[in-house]
């Protein structure tokens, strides 16, 4: 099962240059506090970044789960943020990346 034995975590260049640290940290927070040990997580997770009255809503989905979950945070939404990020678990190396960077990993 993915995301259970983390060796290290990182964010890709594209993510680091397009999202502030607190938004990146919120994605890890959601995984650690709301998804792990609740769902059997796949190696690839998807988060959409949505505008909810000027704040960010993270919409979680996974290929093999019929469920989508919205997480509302107080971070200000910026329309220049990428609309979607992926979180990959590659044998314990967990990485947040943009979909167009997926071929690089």
PDB file of C-alpha atoms in Angstrom, residues 12 19 29 33 37 46 50 62-63 78 80-81 85 100:
ATOM      1  CA  UNK A  12       9.281  19.127  -8.128  1.00  0.00           C
ATOM      2  CA  UNK A  19       2.946  27.154  -5.257  1.00  0.00           C
ATOM      3  CA  UNK A  29      -1.090  17.463   5.813  1.00  0.00           C
ATOM      4  CA  UNK A  33      -4.170  13.386   8.622  1.00  0.00           C
ATOM      5  CA  UNK A  37      -5.106   4.680   7.188  1.00  0.00           C
ATOM      6  CA  UNK A  46      -4.481  13.730  -7.760  1.00  0.00           C
ATOM      7  CA  UNK A  50     -10.156  25.069  -6.847  1.00  0.00           C
ATOM      8  CA  UNK A  62      -7.450   8.529  -7.057  1.00  0.00           C
ATOM      9  CA  UNK A  63      -7.825   6.265 -10.082  1.00  0.00           C
ATOM     10  CA  UNK A  78      -4.424  32.542  -6.913  1.00  0.00           C
ATOM     11  CA  UNK A  80      -2.079  31.457 -11.566  1.00  0.00           C
ATOM     12  CA  UNK A  81      -1.741  28.325  -9.440  1.00  0.00           C
ATOM     13  CA  UNK A  85      -0.971  18.459  -9.018  1.00  0.00           C
ATOM     14  CA  UNK A 100       3.369  17.666 -17.324  1.00  0.00           C
TER      15      UNK A 100
END
